[in-house]
Amino acid sequence: MGTMLSWNSQYSIGVEKIDSQHKELFDRINILLNAMKLGNGKEEVINTLDFLEQYVNKHFMDEEQIQRDTKYSGYDIQHKQHDEFRYKLKELRIKFENDGINTSLVISTQKEMTDWWRNHITKLDSELGKHIINVNNR
Ligand SMILES: [Fe+2]
């Protein structure tokens, strides 16, 4: 049923702290997707969503702090995309609560998460990586 997120060097932005957080995020997304695919109960799947959401919030906070500390000009667009993802997780929670988990939700969730992270990391975060490396080399 499609491919899971697997981290490889194409996702590296050259900043260790952020790369390792992205790896942890991929792991937590896969835990959620697996629980959905295995047909685990709603409550169990919501637990994996909580586990993911906690780390997403930590990661976005840490990353936005680095952006402020380094006076990054792309902060606003980063913050906007981060908010979009936070909103996606809230919507997903409502779907679980209202409709339970079905095959089409598994497929659309997998596609949305995979597309969102691939796009965000390879575009915005990769630009951010260059900026941080620049600042650190000053
Ligand atoms: Fe980001």
XYZ file of N, CA, C and O and ligand atoms in Angstrom, residues 22 59-60 63 67 78 81-82 116-117 120-121 124-125 128, ligand 1:
61
model
N 14.337 15.361 11.930
C 13.547 14.878 10.790
C 13.494 13.344 10.758
O 12.457 12.762 10.441
N 9.651 19.859 17.384
C 10.518 20.117 16.245
C 10.281 21.508 15.650
O 11.230 22.249 15.391
N 9.012 21.870 15.418
C 8.717 23.176 14.834
C 9.185 24.297 15.767
O 9.714 25.312 15.313
N 13.007 24.463 15.531
C 13.441 24.975 14.232
C 13.140 26.471 14.100
O 13.966 27.233 13.591
N 15.646 29.722 13.598
C 15.414 30.727 12.555
C 15.428 32.140 13.132
O 15.982 33.053 12.530
N 8.098 29.773 6.508
C 8.318 28.548 7.295
C 7.220 28.382 8.335
O 6.610 27.311 8.451
N 3.912 27.368 6.776
C 3.834 25.937 6.415
C 3.742 25.055 7.654
O 3.021 24.059 7.666
N 4.491 25.416 8.695
C 4.413 24.632 9.935
C 2.988 24.648 10.495
O 2.472 23.614 10.921
N 3.904 16.132 1.957
C 4.161 17.351 2.717
C 5.618 17.405 3.190
O 6.306 18.399 2.984
N 6.085 16.306 3.785
C 7.451 16.332 4.326
C 8.511 16.355 3.250
O 9.507 17.059 3.365
N 8.444 19.969 1.979
C 8.926 20.956 2.952
C 10.438 20.838 3.174
O 11.150 21.831 3.198
N 10.912 19.597 3.322
C 12.340 19.420 3.607
C 13.193 19.760 2.393
O 14.193 20.471 2.514
N 11.937 24.300 1.453
C 12.175 25.322 2.489
C 13.296 24.962 3.464
O 14.151 25.788 3.774
N 13.278 23.726 3.983
C 14.298 23.387 4.983
C 15.691 23.305 4.366
O 16.689 23.621 5.023
N 16.898 26.726 4.313
C 17.235 27.088 5.691
C 18.600 26.508 6.077
O 19.416 27.180 6.709
Fe 10.647 23.691 8.572
